CSV table of C-alpha atoms in Angstrom, one decimal:
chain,number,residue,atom,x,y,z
A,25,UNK,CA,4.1,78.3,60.3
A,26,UNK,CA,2.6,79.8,63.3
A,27,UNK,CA,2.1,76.5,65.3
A,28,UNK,CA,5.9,75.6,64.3
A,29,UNK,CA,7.0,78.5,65.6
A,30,UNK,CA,4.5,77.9,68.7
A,31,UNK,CA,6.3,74.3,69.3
A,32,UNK,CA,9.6,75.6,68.9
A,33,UNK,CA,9.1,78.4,71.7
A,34,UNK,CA,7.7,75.6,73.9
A,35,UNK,CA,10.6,73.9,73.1
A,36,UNK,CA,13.1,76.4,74.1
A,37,UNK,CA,11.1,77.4,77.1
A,38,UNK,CA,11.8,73.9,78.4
A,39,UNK,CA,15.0,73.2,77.4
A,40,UNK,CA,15.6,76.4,79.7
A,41,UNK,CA,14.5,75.3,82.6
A,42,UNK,CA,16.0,71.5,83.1
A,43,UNK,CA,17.2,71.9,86.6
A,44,UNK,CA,13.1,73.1,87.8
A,45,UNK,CA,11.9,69.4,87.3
A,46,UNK,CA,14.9,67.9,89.3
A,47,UNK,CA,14.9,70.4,92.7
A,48,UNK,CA,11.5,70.9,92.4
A,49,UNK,CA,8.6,68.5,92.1
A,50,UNK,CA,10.8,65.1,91.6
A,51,UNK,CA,12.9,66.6,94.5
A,52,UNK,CA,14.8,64.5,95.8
A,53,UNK,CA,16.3,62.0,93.2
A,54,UNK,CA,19.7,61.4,94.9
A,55,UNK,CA,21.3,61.8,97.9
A,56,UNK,CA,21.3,64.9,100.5
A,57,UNK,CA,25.0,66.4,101.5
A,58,UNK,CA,24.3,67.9,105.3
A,59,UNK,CA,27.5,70.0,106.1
A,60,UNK,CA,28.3,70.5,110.1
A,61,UNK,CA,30.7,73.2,110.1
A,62,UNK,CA,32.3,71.5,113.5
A,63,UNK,CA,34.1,68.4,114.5
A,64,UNK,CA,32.4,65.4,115.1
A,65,UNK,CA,31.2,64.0,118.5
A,66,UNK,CA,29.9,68.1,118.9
A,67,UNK,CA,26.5,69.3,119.7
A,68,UNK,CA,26.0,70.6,116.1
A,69,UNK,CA,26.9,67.4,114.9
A,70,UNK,CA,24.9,65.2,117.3
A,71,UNK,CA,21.9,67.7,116.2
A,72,UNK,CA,22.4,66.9,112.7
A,73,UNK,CA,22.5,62.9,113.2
A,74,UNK,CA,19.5,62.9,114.8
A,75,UNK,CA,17.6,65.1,112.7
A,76,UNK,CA,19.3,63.9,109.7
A,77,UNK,CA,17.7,60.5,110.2
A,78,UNK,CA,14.6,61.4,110.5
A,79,UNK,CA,14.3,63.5,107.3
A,80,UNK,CA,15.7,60.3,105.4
A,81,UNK,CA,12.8,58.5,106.6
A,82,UNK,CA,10.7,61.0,105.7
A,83,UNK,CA,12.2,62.4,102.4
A,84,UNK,CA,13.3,58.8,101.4
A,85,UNK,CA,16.4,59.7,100.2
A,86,UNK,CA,20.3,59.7,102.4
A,87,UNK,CA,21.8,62.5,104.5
A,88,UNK,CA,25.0,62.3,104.4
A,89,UNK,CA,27.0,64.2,107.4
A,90,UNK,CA,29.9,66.0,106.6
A,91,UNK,CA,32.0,67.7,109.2
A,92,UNK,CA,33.7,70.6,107.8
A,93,UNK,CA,35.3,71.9,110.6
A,94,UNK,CA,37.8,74.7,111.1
A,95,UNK,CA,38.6,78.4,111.8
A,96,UNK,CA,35.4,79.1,113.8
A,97,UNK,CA,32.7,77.4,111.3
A,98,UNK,CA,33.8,79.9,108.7
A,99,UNK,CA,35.0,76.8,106.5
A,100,UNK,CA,32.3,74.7,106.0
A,101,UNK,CA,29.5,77.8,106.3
A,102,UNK,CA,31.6,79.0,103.1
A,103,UNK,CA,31.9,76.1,101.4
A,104,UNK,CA,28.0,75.7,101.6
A,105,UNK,CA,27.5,79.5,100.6
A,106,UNK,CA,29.3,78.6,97.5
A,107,UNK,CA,27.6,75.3,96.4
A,108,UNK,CA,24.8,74.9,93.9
A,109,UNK,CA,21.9,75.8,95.3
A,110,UNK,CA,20.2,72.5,94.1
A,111,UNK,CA,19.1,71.4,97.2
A,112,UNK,CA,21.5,68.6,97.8
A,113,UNK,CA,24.0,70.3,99.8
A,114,UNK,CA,22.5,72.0,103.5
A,115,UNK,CA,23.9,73.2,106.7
A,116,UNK,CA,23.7,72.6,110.1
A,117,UNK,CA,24.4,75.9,111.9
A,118,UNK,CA,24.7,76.9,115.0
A,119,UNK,CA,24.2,80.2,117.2
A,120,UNK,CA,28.2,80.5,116.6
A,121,UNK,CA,27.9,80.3,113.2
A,122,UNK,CA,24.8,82.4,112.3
A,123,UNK,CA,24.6,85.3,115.3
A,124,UNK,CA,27.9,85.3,117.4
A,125,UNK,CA,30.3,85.7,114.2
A,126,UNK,CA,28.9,88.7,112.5
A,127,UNK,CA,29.1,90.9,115.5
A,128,UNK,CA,32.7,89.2,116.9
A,129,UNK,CA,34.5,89.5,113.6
A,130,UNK,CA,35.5,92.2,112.0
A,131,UNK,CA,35.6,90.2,108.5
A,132,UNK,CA,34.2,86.9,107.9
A,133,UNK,CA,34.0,84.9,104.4
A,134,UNK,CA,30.1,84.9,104.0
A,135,UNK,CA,26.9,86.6,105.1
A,136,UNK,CA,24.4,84.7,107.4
A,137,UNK,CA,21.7,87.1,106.0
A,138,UNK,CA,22.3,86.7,102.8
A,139,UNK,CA,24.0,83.6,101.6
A,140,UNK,CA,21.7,81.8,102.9
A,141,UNK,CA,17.9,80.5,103.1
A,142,UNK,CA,16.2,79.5,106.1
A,143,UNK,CA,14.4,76.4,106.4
A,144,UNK,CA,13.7,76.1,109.9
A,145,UNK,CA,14.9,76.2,113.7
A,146,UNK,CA,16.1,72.7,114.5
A,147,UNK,CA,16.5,73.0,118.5
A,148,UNK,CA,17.4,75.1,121.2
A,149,UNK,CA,19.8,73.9,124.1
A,150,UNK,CA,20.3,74.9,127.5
A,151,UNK,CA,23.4,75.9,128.8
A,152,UNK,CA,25.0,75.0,132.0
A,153,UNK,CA,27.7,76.0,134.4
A,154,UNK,CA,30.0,72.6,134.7
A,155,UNK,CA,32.7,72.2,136.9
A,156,UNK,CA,35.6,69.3,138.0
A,157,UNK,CA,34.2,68.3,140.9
A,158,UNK,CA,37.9,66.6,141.7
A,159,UNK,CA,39.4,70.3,140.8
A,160,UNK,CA,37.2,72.8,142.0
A,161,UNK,CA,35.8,72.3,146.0
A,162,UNK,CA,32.8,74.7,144.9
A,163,UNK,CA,29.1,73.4,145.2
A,164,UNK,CA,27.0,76.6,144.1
A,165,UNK,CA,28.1,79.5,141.7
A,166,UNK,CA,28.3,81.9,144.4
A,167,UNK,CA,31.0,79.8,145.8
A,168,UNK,CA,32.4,79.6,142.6
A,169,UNK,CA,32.5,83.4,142.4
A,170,UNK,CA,34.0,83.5,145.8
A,171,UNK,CA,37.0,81.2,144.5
A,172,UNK,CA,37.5,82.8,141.3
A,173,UNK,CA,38.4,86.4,143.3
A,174,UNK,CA,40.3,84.2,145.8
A,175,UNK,CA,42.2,82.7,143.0
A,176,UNK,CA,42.3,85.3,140.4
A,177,UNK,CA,43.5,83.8,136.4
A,178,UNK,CA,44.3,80.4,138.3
A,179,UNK,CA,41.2,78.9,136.8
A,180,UNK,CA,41.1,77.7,132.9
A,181,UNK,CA,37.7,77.7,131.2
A,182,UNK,CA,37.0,75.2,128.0
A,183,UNK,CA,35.1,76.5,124.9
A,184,UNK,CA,34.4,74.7,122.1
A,185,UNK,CA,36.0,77.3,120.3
A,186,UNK,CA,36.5,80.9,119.6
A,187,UNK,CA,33.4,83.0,119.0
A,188,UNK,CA,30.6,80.1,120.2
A,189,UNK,CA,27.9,80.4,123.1
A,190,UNK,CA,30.7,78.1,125.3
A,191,UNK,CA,33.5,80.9,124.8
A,192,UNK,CA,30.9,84.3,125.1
A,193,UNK,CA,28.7,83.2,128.5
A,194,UNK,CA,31.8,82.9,130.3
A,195,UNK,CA,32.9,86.3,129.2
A,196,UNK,CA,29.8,87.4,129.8
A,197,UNK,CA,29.7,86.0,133.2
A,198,UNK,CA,33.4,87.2,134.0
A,199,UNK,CA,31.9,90.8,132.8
A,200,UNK,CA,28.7,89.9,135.1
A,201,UNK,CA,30.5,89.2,138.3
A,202,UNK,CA,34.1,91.2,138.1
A,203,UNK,CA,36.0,87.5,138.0
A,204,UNK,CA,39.0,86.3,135.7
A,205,UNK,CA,39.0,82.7,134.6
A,206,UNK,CA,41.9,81.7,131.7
A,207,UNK,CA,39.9,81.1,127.8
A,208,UNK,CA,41.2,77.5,126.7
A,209,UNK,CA,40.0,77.2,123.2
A,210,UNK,CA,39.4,73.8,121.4
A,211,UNK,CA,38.8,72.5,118.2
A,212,UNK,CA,34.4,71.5,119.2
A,213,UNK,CA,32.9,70.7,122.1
A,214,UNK,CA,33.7,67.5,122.5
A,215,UNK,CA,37.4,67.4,123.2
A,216,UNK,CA,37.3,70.4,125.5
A,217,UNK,CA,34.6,68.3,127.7
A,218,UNK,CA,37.0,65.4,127.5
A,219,UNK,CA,39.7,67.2,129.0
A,220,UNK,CA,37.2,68.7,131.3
A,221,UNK,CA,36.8,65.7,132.9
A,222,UNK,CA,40.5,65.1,132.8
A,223,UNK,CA,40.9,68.1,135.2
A,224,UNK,CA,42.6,69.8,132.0
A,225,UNK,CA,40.1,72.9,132.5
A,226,UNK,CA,38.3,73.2,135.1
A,227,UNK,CA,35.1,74.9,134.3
A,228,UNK,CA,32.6,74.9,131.3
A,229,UNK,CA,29.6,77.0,130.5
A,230,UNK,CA,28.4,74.2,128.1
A,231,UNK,CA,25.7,73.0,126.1
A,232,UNK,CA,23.3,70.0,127.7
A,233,UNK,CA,24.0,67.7,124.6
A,234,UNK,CA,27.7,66.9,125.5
A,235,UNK,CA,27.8,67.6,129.4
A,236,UNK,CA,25.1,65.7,130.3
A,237,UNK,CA,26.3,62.1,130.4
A,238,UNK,CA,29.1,63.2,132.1
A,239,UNK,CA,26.7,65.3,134.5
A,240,UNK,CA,24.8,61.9,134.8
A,241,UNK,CA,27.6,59.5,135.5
A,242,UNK,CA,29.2,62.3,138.8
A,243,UNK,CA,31.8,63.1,136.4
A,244,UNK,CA,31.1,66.5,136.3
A,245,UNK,CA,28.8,68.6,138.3
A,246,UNK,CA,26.1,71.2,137.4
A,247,UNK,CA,26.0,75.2,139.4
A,248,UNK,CA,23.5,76.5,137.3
A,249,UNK,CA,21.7,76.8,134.0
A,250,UNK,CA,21.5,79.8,131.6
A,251,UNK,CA,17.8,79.8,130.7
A,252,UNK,CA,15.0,82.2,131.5
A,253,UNK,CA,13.5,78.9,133.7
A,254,UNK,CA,14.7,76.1,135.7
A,255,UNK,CA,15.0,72.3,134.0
A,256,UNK,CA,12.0,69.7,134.4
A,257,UNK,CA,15.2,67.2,134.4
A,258,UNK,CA,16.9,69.1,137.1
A,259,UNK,CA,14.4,71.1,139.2
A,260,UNK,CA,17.2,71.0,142.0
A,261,UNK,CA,19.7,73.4,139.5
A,262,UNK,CA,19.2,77.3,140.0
A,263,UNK,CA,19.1,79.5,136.6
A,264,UNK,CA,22.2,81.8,136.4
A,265,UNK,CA,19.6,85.1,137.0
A,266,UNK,CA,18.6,83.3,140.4
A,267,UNK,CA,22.5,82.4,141.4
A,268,UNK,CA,23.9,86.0,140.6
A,269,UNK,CA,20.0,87.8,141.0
A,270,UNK,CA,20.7,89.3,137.1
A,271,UNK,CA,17.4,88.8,135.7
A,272,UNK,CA,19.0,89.7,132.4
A,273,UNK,CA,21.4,86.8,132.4
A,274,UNK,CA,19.8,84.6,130.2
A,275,UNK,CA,21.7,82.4,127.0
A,276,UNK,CA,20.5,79.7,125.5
A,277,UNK,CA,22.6,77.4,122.3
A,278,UNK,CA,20.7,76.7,119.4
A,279,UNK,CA,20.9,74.9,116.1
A,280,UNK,CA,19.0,75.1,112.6
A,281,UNK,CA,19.5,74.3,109.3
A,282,UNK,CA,19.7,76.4,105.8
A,283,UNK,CA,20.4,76.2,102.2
A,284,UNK,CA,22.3,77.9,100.0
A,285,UNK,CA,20.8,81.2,98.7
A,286,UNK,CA,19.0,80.7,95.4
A,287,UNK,CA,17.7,77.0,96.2
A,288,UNK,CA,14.2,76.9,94.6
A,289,UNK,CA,11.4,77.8,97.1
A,290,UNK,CA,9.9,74.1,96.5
A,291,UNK,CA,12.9,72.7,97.8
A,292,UNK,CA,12.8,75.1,100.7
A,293,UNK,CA,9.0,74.4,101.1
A,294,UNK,CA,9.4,70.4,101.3
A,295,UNK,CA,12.4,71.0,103.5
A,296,UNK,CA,10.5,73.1,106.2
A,297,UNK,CA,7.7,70.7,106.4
A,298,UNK,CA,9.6,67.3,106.5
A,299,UNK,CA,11.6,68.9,109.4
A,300,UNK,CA,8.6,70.2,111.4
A,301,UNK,CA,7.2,66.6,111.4
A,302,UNK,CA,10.5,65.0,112.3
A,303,UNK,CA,11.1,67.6,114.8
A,304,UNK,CA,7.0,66.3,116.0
A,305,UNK,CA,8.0,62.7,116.2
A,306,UNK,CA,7.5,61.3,119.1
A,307,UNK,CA,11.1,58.9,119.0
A,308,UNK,CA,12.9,61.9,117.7
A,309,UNK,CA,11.2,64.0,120.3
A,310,UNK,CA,12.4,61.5,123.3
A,311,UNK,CA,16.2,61.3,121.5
A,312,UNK,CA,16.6,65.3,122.1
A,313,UNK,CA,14.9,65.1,125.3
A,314,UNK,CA,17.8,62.9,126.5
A,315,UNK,CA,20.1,64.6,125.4
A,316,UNK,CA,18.9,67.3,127.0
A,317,UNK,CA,17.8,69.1,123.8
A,318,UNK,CA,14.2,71.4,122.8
A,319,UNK,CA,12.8,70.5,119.8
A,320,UNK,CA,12.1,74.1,118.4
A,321,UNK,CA,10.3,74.2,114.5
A,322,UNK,CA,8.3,76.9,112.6
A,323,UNK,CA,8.6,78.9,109.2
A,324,UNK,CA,11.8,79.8,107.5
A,325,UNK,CA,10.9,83.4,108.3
A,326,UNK,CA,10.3,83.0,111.8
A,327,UNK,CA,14.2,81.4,111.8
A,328,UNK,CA,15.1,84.2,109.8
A,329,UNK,CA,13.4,87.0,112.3
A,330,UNK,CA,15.2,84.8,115.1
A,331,UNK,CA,18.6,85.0,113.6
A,332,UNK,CA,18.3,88.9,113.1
A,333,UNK,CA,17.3,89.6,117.1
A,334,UNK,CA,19.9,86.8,118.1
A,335,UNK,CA,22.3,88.7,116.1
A,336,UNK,CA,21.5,91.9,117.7
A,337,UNK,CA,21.6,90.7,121.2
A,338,UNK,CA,24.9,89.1,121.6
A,339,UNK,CA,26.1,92.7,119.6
A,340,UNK,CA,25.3,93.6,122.6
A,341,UNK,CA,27.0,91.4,124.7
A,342,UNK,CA,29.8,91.4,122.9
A,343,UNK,CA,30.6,95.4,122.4
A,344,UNK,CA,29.0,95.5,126.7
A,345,UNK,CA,31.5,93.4,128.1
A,346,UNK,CA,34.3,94.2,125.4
A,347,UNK,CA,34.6,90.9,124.3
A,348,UNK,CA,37.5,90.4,121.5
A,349,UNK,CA,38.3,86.9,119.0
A,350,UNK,CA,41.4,85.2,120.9
């Protein structure tokens, strides 16, 4: 009676726990939805191609892309929050999404603490001061400075979007050096370059991945970059602290990628690793470098220690230069 009763409990024990075989040792028996809460063509979305690739060579399995784009990444980080955390459904997130929102809005539909678990930092991207060269006859950014008080609200800026890196620099630089420039908001990075180049804005403070062809082909021209360093790739363009001499000024994009809260911490485990040695590839290493992207890596609680002191800082940028959501 005993052993029945033995075998039974076994039984039960097992039969309550169907989903640990699939999302955890046989992980991954179908394929992988990756959400990019932004447009096509856009820097989270070229990050997530890229990286996406190489983890389906690794992991053997598809990553499927799925721009859910819309009301300042709130839509598709939401939609993730709320899927079954099986491991079949991540996200792409970006600075915006992750460290900007929670200190911008008052009220947003999920927590980037706590809906979601870290798997690792995917990249980091410089950002640079673009202009028209056809619409603006400045060559360095104290000249652009110059024309902005000459021509004060005659000059339209493009962001990706309220609330990302492309929109808050710009404030921050306005704050910075006592200049008004006009906020043109798009729907992702990508059409707000194209109409850059059009001479429909004249000035972006955007990231590498989707200036830099245009940056490349004369299209557009560079002032200055936002990180603590010059560029290996252009040792010629001055860092924003050296153009204004404001040490402090220093921003730089990034991307990573999460799952929803609850995933099992196998999933999480395999996902870290297979995305620090696609992010050590040396193909996928070159591909970002073109693009003008950092390969970045490391634990899911050194992303998570990031996110909490990214957070924190642009809090301060936000509530020092009184930034408000357009």
């Amino acid at each position: 009676m005993k052993h029945l009763l033995g075998i039974a409990a076994l039984a039960c024990a097992v039969a309550a726990q169907p989903a640990l075989g699939s999302t955890g040792a046989q992980w991954p028996e179908r394929p992988i939805r990756l959400v990019v809460p932004f447009p096509a063509g856009g820097p989270t979305d070229i990050a997530a191609r890229v990286v996406g690739k190489a983890l389906s060579d690794r992991l053997g399995t598809p990553f499927v892309i799925e721009n859910k784009a819309g009301a300042h990444g709130f839509i598709g980080a939401s939609e993730v929050a709320r899927s079954k955390p099986d491991g079949y459904t991540l996200m792409m997130a970006s600075i915006g999404t992750m460290a900007i929102n929670p200190g911008l809005y008052p009220d947003i539909p999920y927590d980037a603490n706590k809906d979601f678990m870290p798997l690792a930092l995917i990249l980091t991207v410089p950002i640079a001061v673009v202009i028209n060269p056809q619409q603006m006859p400045v060559q360095t950014v104290g000249e652009l400075v110059d024309y902005l008080k000459a021509h004060p609200d005659r000059v339209n800026y493009g962001s990706a979007g309220n609330g990302g890196s492309s929109h808050l620099v710009p404030e921050y630089f306005k704050y910075k050096t006592g200049t008004s420039m006009t906020h043109i908001p798009y729907k992702g990075s990508s059409p707000a370059v194209t109409d850059l180049v059009a001479g429909q804005v004249q000035v972006m403070f955007d990231t590498l991945l989707t200036s830099t062809p245009f940056v490349k082909a004369g299209k557009l021209r560079m002032l200055a970059v936002t990180t603590a360093q010059r560029l290996p790739e252009y040792p010629q363009v001055p860092t924003m602290a050296e153009a204004l001499g404001a040490p402090d000024f220093e921003a730089s994009s990034w991307f990573a990628m999460y799952a929803p809260t609850g995933t099992p911490q196998t999933v999480q485990q395999k996902l870290s690793s297979a995305i620090n040695q696609a992010l050590g590839d040396a193909a996928v290493k070159q591909r970002l470098a073109e693009l003008g992207a950092i390969p970045a890596g490391g634990t899911p609680g050194e992303l998570e220690d990031f996110q909490r002191a990214e957070q924190r800082k642009w809090r301060q940028v936000i509530q020092a230069a009184g930034i408000l959501p357009d």
